[in-house]
Amino acid sequence: MRIVLSHFMSLDGVIQAPGGRKEDTEGGFEHGGWSMRYFDPEAMGSAIGAAMESTDAYIFGRKTWQVSAAAWPSQKGDPFADRLNAIPKYVASRTLSQADLGSWNNSHLLPPDDVFGAIEDLKAKDGGDIQIYGSATLARDLISRDLVDEYNLMIEPVVLGGGKRLFADDGVRRGLELVSCATASTGVQICKYRPA
């Protein structure tokens, strides 16, 4: 299986709270919902749908899982929601228990003492993609461990000036290869990268 990071990202690399005002206000972030005005259903929706077709599982950090678990289980009849609700979801958390995950079916707690070992075990299985959205800390940790196989980035024409970023300031150079790029009617660059 491949690990694929899928994110809405500002020009200055911020991925925090693209979908809603109160989605993630940590650190005093005041721009929640910044991505919505740039959403192009035709170009961006079809890219998200194509990514979903090859996805066999999701991995979430605790906060993103909690936000998603509060929103998606009640959505019925939407192809994205139906697929997301049905497939396995793995959660990296030191504070949640497996019993806490009962509100969203097919959610499984990764072992808190060996999250990355468990993720490597998932990667070794046969299957499609393991997708991650949000979960900024987890995504950065996966990047630092060279566990990411593909980046699906929707780079939006806005600078937010601060917030959680996808790429850490760790001084490590990581080459990427551009696999595809398209421009949405709203100016969003829909880009797919793989490690070079």
PDB file of C-alpha atoms in Angstrom:
ATOM      1  CA  MET A   1       0.000   0.000   0.000  1.00  0.00           C
ATOM      2  CA  ARG A   2       1.093   3.579  -0.583  1.00  0.00           C
ATOM      3  CA  ILE A   3       0.802   6.495   1.825  1.00  0.00           C
ATOM      4  CA  VAL A   4      -0.710   9.537   0.131  1.00  0.00           C
ATOM      5  CA  LEU A   5      -0.950  12.953   1.785  1.00  0.00           C
ATOM      6  CA  SER A   6      -3.876  14.995   0.425  1.00  0.00           C
ATOM      7  CA  HIS A   7      -4.099  18.613   1.528  1.00  0.00           C
ATOM      8  CA  PHE A   8      -5.519  21.999   0.744  1.00  0.00           C
ATOM      9  CA  MET A   9      -2.496  24.267   1.182  1.00  0.00           C
ATOM     10  CA  SER A  10      -1.965  28.021   1.116  1.00  0.00           C
ATOM     11  CA  LEU A  11       0.900  29.523  -0.895  1.00  0.00           C
ATOM     12  CA  ASP A  12       2.880  29.830   2.341  1.00  0.00           C
ATOM     13  CA  GLY A  13       2.379  26.142   3.144  1.00  0.00           C
ATOM     14  CA  VAL A  14      -0.405  26.337   5.752  1.00  0.00           C
ATOM     15  CA  ILE A  15      -2.828  23.397   5.942  1.00  0.00           C
ATOM     16  CA  GLN A  16      -4.604  24.306   9.212  1.00  0.00           C
ATOM     17  CA  ALA A  17      -8.418  24.450   9.278  1.00  0.00           C
ATOM     18  CA  PRO A  18      -9.197  24.793   5.572  1.00  0.00           C
ATOM     19  CA  GLY A  19     -12.826  23.736   5.955  1.00  0.00           C
ATOM     20  CA  GLY A  20     -14.412  25.615   8.834  1.00  0.00           C
ATOM     21  CA  ARG A  21     -14.066  28.621  11.093  1.00  0.00           C
ATOM     22  CA  LYS A  22     -13.881  26.585  14.315  1.00  0.00           C
ATOM     23  CA  GLU A  23     -12.216  23.510  12.792  1.00  0.00           C
ATOM     24  CA  ASP A  24      -8.842  24.169  14.483  1.00  0.00           C
ATOM     25  CA  THR A  25      -8.124  27.405  16.325  1.00  0.00           C
ATOM     26  CA  GLU A  26      -4.980  26.097  18.047  1.00  0.00           C
ATOM     27  CA  GLY A  27      -2.236  28.702  18.318  1.00  0.00           C
ATOM     28  CA  GLY A  28      -4.793  31.498  17.902  1.00  0.00           C
ATOM     29  CA  PHE A  29      -5.432  30.601  14.246  1.00  0.00           C
ATOM     30  CA  GLU A  30      -8.194  32.911  13.015  1.00  0.00           C
ATOM     31  CA  HIS A  31      -8.510  31.981   9.352  1.00  0.00           C
ATOM     32  CA  GLY A  32     -10.539  28.765   9.631  1.00  0.00           C
ATOM     33  CA  GLY A  33     -12.470  28.024   6.455  1.00  0.00           C
ATOM     34  CA  TRP A  34      -9.942  29.887   4.287  1.00  0.00           C
ATOM     35  CA  SER A  35     -10.083  27.273   1.520  1.00  0.00           C
ATOM     36  CA  MET A  36     -13.802  27.260   0.812  1.00  0.00           C
ATOM     37  CA  ARG A  37     -13.926  30.345  -1.418  1.00  0.00           C
ATOM     38  CA  TYR A  38     -11.415  28.715  -3.782  1.00  0.00           C
ATOM     39  CA  PHE A  39     -13.191  25.368  -4.146  1.00  0.00           C
ATOM     40  CA  ASP A  40     -13.895  24.488  -7.776  1.00  0.00           C
ATOM     41  CA  PRO A  41     -16.315  21.518  -7.707  1.00  0.00           C
ATOM     42  CA  GLU A  42     -15.496  20.413 -11.240  1.00  0.00           C
ATOM     43  CA  ALA A  43     -11.686  20.432 -11.140  1.00  0.00           C
ATOM     44  CA  MET A  44     -11.054  19.916  -7.426  1.00  0.00           C
ATOM     45  CA  GLY A  45     -14.047  17.648  -6.823  1.00  0.00           C
ATOM     46  CA  SER A  46     -13.015  15.328  -9.636  1.00  0.00           C
ATOM     47  CA  ALA A  47      -9.417  15.185  -8.306  1.00  0.00           C
ATOM     48  CA  ILE A  48     -10.715  14.288  -4.840  1.00  0.00           C
ATOM     49  CA  GLY A  49     -13.028  11.672  -6.358  1.00  0.00           C
ATOM     50  CA  ALA A  50     -10.177  10.113  -8.351  1.00  0.00           C
ATOM     51  CA  ALA A  51      -8.004   9.931  -5.225  1.00  0.00           C
ATOM     52  CA  MET A  52     -10.857   8.316  -3.309  1.00  0.00           C
ATOM     53  CA  GLU A  53     -11.206   5.578  -5.952  1.00  0.00           C
ATOM     54  CA  SER A  54      -7.692   4.302  -5.205  1.00  0.00           C
ATOM     55  CA  THR A  55      -7.982   4.696  -1.407  1.00  0.00           C
ATOM     56  CA  ASP A  56      -8.421   1.585   0.717  1.00  0.00           C
ATOM     57  CA  ALA A  57      -7.806   3.148   4.158  1.00  0.00           C
ATOM     58  CA  TYR A  58      -7.289   6.425   5.983  1.00  0.00           C
ATOM     59  CA  ILE A  59      -4.928   7.392   8.775  1.00  0.00           C
ATOM     60  CA  PHE A  60      -5.840  10.267  11.076  1.00  0.00           C
ATOM     61  CA  GLY A  61      -4.281  12.095  13.956  1.00  0.00           C
ATOM     62  CA  ARG A  62      -6.558  12.490  16.976  1.00  0.00           C
ATOM     63  CA  LYS A  63      -7.820  16.017  16.266  1.00  0.00           C
ATOM     64  CA  THR A  64      -8.594  15.419  12.597  1.00  0.00           C
ATOM     65  CA  TRP A  65     -10.316  12.130  13.444  1.00  0.00           C
ATOM     66  CA  GLN A  66     -12.489  13.862  16.068  1.00  0.00           C
ATOM     67  CA  VAL A  67     -13.493  16.668  13.679  1.00  0.00           C
ATOM     68  CA  SER A  68     -14.209  14.147  10.910  1.00  0.00           C
ATOM     69  CA  ALA A  69     -16.069  11.751  13.220  1.00  0.00           C
ATOM     70  CA  ALA A  70     -18.357  14.610  14.238  1.00  0.00           C
ATOM     71  CA  ALA A  71     -19.154  15.451  10.612  1.00  0.00           C
ATOM     72  CA  TRP A  72     -19.048  12.468   8.253  1.00  0.00           C
ATOM     73  CA  PRO A  73     -21.074   9.640   9.875  1.00  0.00           C
ATOM     74  CA  SER A  74     -24.287  11.653   9.524  1.00  0.00           C
ATOM     75  CA  GLN A  75     -23.690  12.351   5.820  1.00  0.00           C
ATOM     76  CA  LYS A  76     -25.649   9.868   3.732  1.00  0.00           C
ATOM     77  CA  GLY A  77     -26.038   9.610  -0.019  1.00  0.00           C
ATOM     78  CA  ASP A  78     -22.880  11.549  -0.855  1.00  0.00           C
ATOM     79  CA  PRO A  79     -20.422   9.236  -2.679  1.00  0.00           C
ATOM     80  CA  PHE A  80     -17.376  10.656  -0.873  1.00  0.00           C
ATOM     81  CA  ALA A  81     -19.028  10.419   2.557  1.00  0.00           C
ATOM     82  CA  ASP A  82     -20.374   6.930   1.904  1.00  0.00           C
ATOM     83  CA  ARG A  83     -16.935   5.649   0.882  1.00  0.00           C
ATOM     84  CA  LEU A  84     -15.149   7.434   3.751  1.00  0.00           C
ATOM     85  CA  ASN A  85     -17.627   6.057   6.262  1.00  0.00           C
ATOM     86  CA  ALA A  86     -17.226   2.500   4.957  1.00  0.00           C
ATOM     87  CA  ILE A  87     -13.468   2.016   4.638  1.00  0.00           C
ATOM     88  CA  PRO A  88     -11.012   1.361   7.501  1.00  0.00           C
ATOM     89  CA  LYS A  89      -9.797   4.382   9.430  1.00  0.00           C
ATOM     90  CA  TYR A  90      -6.677   4.171  11.596  1.00  0.00           C
ATOM     91  CA  VAL A  91      -6.128   6.691  14.370  1.00  0.00           C
ATOM     92  CA  ALA A  92      -2.846   7.769  15.930  1.00  0.00           C
ATOM     93  CA  SER A  93      -3.544   8.934  19.484  1.00  0.00           C
ATOM     94  CA  ARG A  94      -2.008   8.670  22.934  1.00  0.00           C
ATOM     95  CA  THR A  95      -5.207   9.825  24.650  1.00  0.00           C
ATOM     96  CA  LEU A  96      -8.059   8.000  22.895  1.00  0.00           C
ATOM     97  CA  SER A  97      -8.900   4.344  23.488  1.00  0.00           C
ATOM     98  CA  GLN A  98     -10.461   1.903  21.039  1.00  0.00           C
ATOM     99  CA  ALA A  99     -13.756   2.362  22.912  1.00  0.00           C
ATOM    100  CA  ASP A 100     -13.613   6.115  22.156  1.00  0.00           C
ATOM    101  CA  LEU A 101     -13.608   5.357  18.436  1.00  0.00           C
ATOM    102  CA  GLY A 102     -17.054   3.748  18.441  1.00  0.00           C
ATOM    103  CA  SER A 103     -18.795   6.855  17.109  1.00  0.00           C
ATOM    104  CA  TRP A 104     -17.366   6.280  13.622  1.00  0.00           C
ATOM    105  CA  ASN A 105     -17.598   2.754  12.260  1.00  0.00           C
ATOM    106  CA  ASN A 106     -14.512   0.891  11.098  1.00  0.00           C
ATOM    107  CA  SER A 107     -12.139   3.112  13.134  1.00  0.00           C
ATOM    108  CA  HIS A 108      -9.118   1.408  14.679  1.00  0.00           C
ATOM    109  CA  LEU A 109      -6.604   2.720  17.192  1.00  0.00           C
ATOM    110  CA  LEU A 110      -2.973   2.376  16.153  1.00  0.00           C
ATOM    111  CA  PRO A 111      -0.782   1.101  19.029  1.00  0.00           C
ATOM    112  CA  PRO A 112       0.299   4.291  20.857  1.00  0.00           C
ATOM    113  CA  ASP A 113       3.734   2.854  21.659  1.00  0.00           C
ATOM    114  CA  ASP A 114       4.485   1.926  18.008  1.00  0.00           C
ATOM    115  CA  VAL A 115       2.413   4.092  15.663  1.00  0.00           C
ATOM    116  CA  PHE A 116       5.036   4.235  12.921  1.00  0.00           C
ATOM    117  CA  GLY A 117       5.813   0.523  13.131  1.00  0.00           C
ATOM    118  CA  ALA A 118       2.087  -0.156  12.693  1.00  0.00           C
ATOM    119  CA  ILE A 119       1.952   2.245   9.735  1.00  0.00           C
ATOM    120  CA  GLU A 120       4.915   0.470   8.133  1.00  0.00           C
ATOM    121  CA  ASP A 121       3.042  -2.828   8.636  1.00  0.00           C
ATOM    122  CA  LEU A 122      -0.004  -1.337   6.872  1.00  0.00           C
ATOM    123  CA  LYS A 123       2.201  -0.183   3.990  1.00  0.00           C
ATOM    124  CA  ALA A 124       3.557  -3.716   3.613  1.00  0.00           C
ATOM    125  CA  LYS A 125       0.067  -5.135   2.982  1.00  0.00           C
ATOM    126  CA  ASP A 126      -1.455  -5.573  -0.454  1.00  0.00           C
ATOM    127  CA  GLY A 127      -4.005  -2.960  -1.379  1.00  0.00           C
ATOM    128  CA  GLY A 128      -4.582   0.539  -2.635  1.00  0.00           C
ATOM    129  CA  ASP A 129      -3.657   3.838  -1.071  1.00  0.00           C
ATOM    130  CA  ILE A 130      -3.661   4.847   2.572  1.00  0.00           C
ATOM    131  CA  GLN A 131      -4.717   8.465   2.520  1.00  0.00           C
ATOM    132  CA  ILE A 132      -4.132  11.196   5.090  1.00  0.00           C
ATOM    133  CA  TYR A 133      -5.727  14.632   5.178  1.00  0.00           C
ATOM    134  CA  GLY A 134      -5.317  17.207   7.928  1.00  0.00           C
ATOM    135  CA  SER A 135      -3.362  15.671  10.797  1.00  0.00           C
ATOM    136  CA  ALA A 136      -0.509  18.172  10.394  1.00  0.00           C
ATOM    137  CA  THR A 137       1.752  16.765  13.119  1.00  0.00           C
ATOM    138  CA  LEU A 138       1.303  13.179  11.949  1.00  0.00           C
ATOM    139  CA  ALA A 139       1.860  14.189   8.310  1.00  0.00           C
ATOM    140  CA  ARG A 140       5.123  15.987   9.188  1.00  0.00           C
ATOM    141  CA  ASP A 141       6.276  12.941  11.184  1.00  0.00           C
ATOM    142  CA  LEU A 142       5.572  10.650   8.218  1.00  0.00           C
ATOM    143  CA  ILE A 143       7.507  12.975   5.917  1.00  0.00           C
ATOM    144  CA  SER A 144      10.469  13.042   8.302  1.00  0.00           C
ATOM    145  CA  ARG A 145      10.520   9.222   8.325  1.00  0.00           C
ATOM    146  CA  ASP A 146      10.347   9.019   4.505  1.00  0.00           C
ATOM    147  CA  LEU A 147       7.077   7.075   4.660  1.00  0.00           C
ATOM    148  CA  VAL A 148       5.148   9.246   2.169  1.00  0.00           C
ATOM    149  CA  ASP A 149       4.758   7.892  -1.368  1.00  0.00           C
ATOM    150  CA  GLU A 150       2.692  10.689  -2.896  1.00  0.00           C
ATOM    151  CA  TYR A 151       1.558  14.245  -2.183  1.00  0.00           C
ATOM    152  CA  ASN A 152      -1.774  15.469  -3.577  1.00  0.00           C
ATOM    153  CA  LEU A 153      -1.665  19.195  -2.952  1.00  0.00           C
ATOM    154  CA  MET A 154      -4.260  21.783  -3.855  1.00  0.00           C
ATOM    155  CA  ILE A 155      -2.179  24.942  -3.622  1.00  0.00           C
ATOM    156  CA  GLU A 156      -4.521  27.870  -3.155  1.00  0.00           C
ATOM    157  CA  PRO A 157      -3.914  31.522  -4.095  1.00  0.00           C
ATOM    158  CA  VAL A 158      -3.817  32.896  -0.565  1.00  0.00           C
ATOM    159  CA  VAL A 159      -1.105  33.678   1.988  1.00  0.00           C
ATOM    160  CA  LEU A 160      -2.213  33.134   5.595  1.00  0.00           C
ATOM    161  CA  GLY A 161       0.883  34.404   7.410  1.00  0.00           C
ATOM    162  CA  GLY A 162       0.928  31.638  10.005  1.00  0.00           C
ATOM    163  CA  GLY A 163      -0.614  28.374  11.077  1.00  0.00           C
ATOM    164  CA  LYS A 164       0.226  24.694  10.930  1.00  0.00           C
ATOM    165  CA  ARG A 165       2.332  23.846   7.918  1.00  0.00           C
ATOM    166  CA  LEU A 166       2.741  20.552   6.091  1.00  0.00           C
ATOM    167  CA  PHE A 167       6.518  20.725   5.814  1.00  0.00           C
ATOM    168  CA  ALA A 168       8.687  21.120   8.913  1.00  0.00           C
ATOM    169  CA  ASP A 169      11.537  23.602   9.206  1.00  0.00           C
ATOM    170  CA  ASP A 170      13.999  20.780   9.845  1.00  0.00           C
ATOM    171  CA  GLY A 171      16.746  21.743   7.402  1.00  0.00           C
ATOM    172  CA  VAL A 172      16.401  18.483   5.446  1.00  0.00           C
ATOM    173  CA  ARG A 173      16.296  18.663   1.648  1.00  0.00           C
ATOM    174  CA  ARG A 174      13.714  16.358   0.061  1.00  0.00           C
ATOM    175  CA  GLY A 175      13.452  16.238  -3.716  1.00  0.00           C
ATOM    176  CA  LEU A 176      10.054  15.745  -5.299  1.00  0.00           C
ATOM    177  CA  GLU A 177       8.965  14.920  -8.827  1.00  0.00           C
ATOM    178  CA  LEU A 178       5.914  16.666 -10.282  1.00  0.00           C
ATOM    179  CA  VAL A 179       3.649  13.934 -11.674  1.00  0.00           C
ATOM    180  CA  SER A 180       0.715  16.089 -12.768  1.00  0.00           C
ATOM    181  CA  CYS A 181      -0.631  19.604 -12.423  1.00  0.00           C
ATOM    182  CA  ALA A 182      -3.889  21.283 -13.395  1.00  0.00           C
ATOM    183  CA  THR A 183      -5.321  24.710 -12.698  1.00  0.00           C
ATOM    184  CA  ALA A 184      -8.828  25.137 -11.295  1.00  0.00           C
ATOM    185  CA  SER A 185     -11.025  28.031 -12.402  1.00  0.00           C
ATOM    186  CA  THR A 186     -10.379  29.645  -9.006  1.00  0.00           C
ATOM    187  CA  GLY A 187      -6.595  29.684  -9.505  1.00  0.00           C
ATOM    188  CA  VAL A 188      -5.896  26.619  -7.354  1.00  0.00           C
ATOM    189  CA  GLN A 189      -2.982  24.508  -8.587  1.00  0.00           C
ATOM    190  CA  ILE A 190      -3.930  20.817  -8.289  1.00  0.00           C
ATOM    191  CA  CYS A 191      -0.541  19.120  -8.077  1.00  0.00           C
ATOM    192  CA  LYS A 192       0.591  15.555  -7.565  1.00  0.00           C
ATOM    193  CA  TYR A 193       4.190  14.952  -6.419  1.00  0.00           C
ATOM    194  CA  ARG A 194       6.202  11.849  -5.610  1.00  0.00           C
ATOM    195  CA  PRO A 195       9.586  11.558  -3.912  1.00  0.00           C
ATOM    196  CA  ALA A 196      12.327  11.894  -6.526  1.00  0.00           C
TER     197      ALA A 196
END
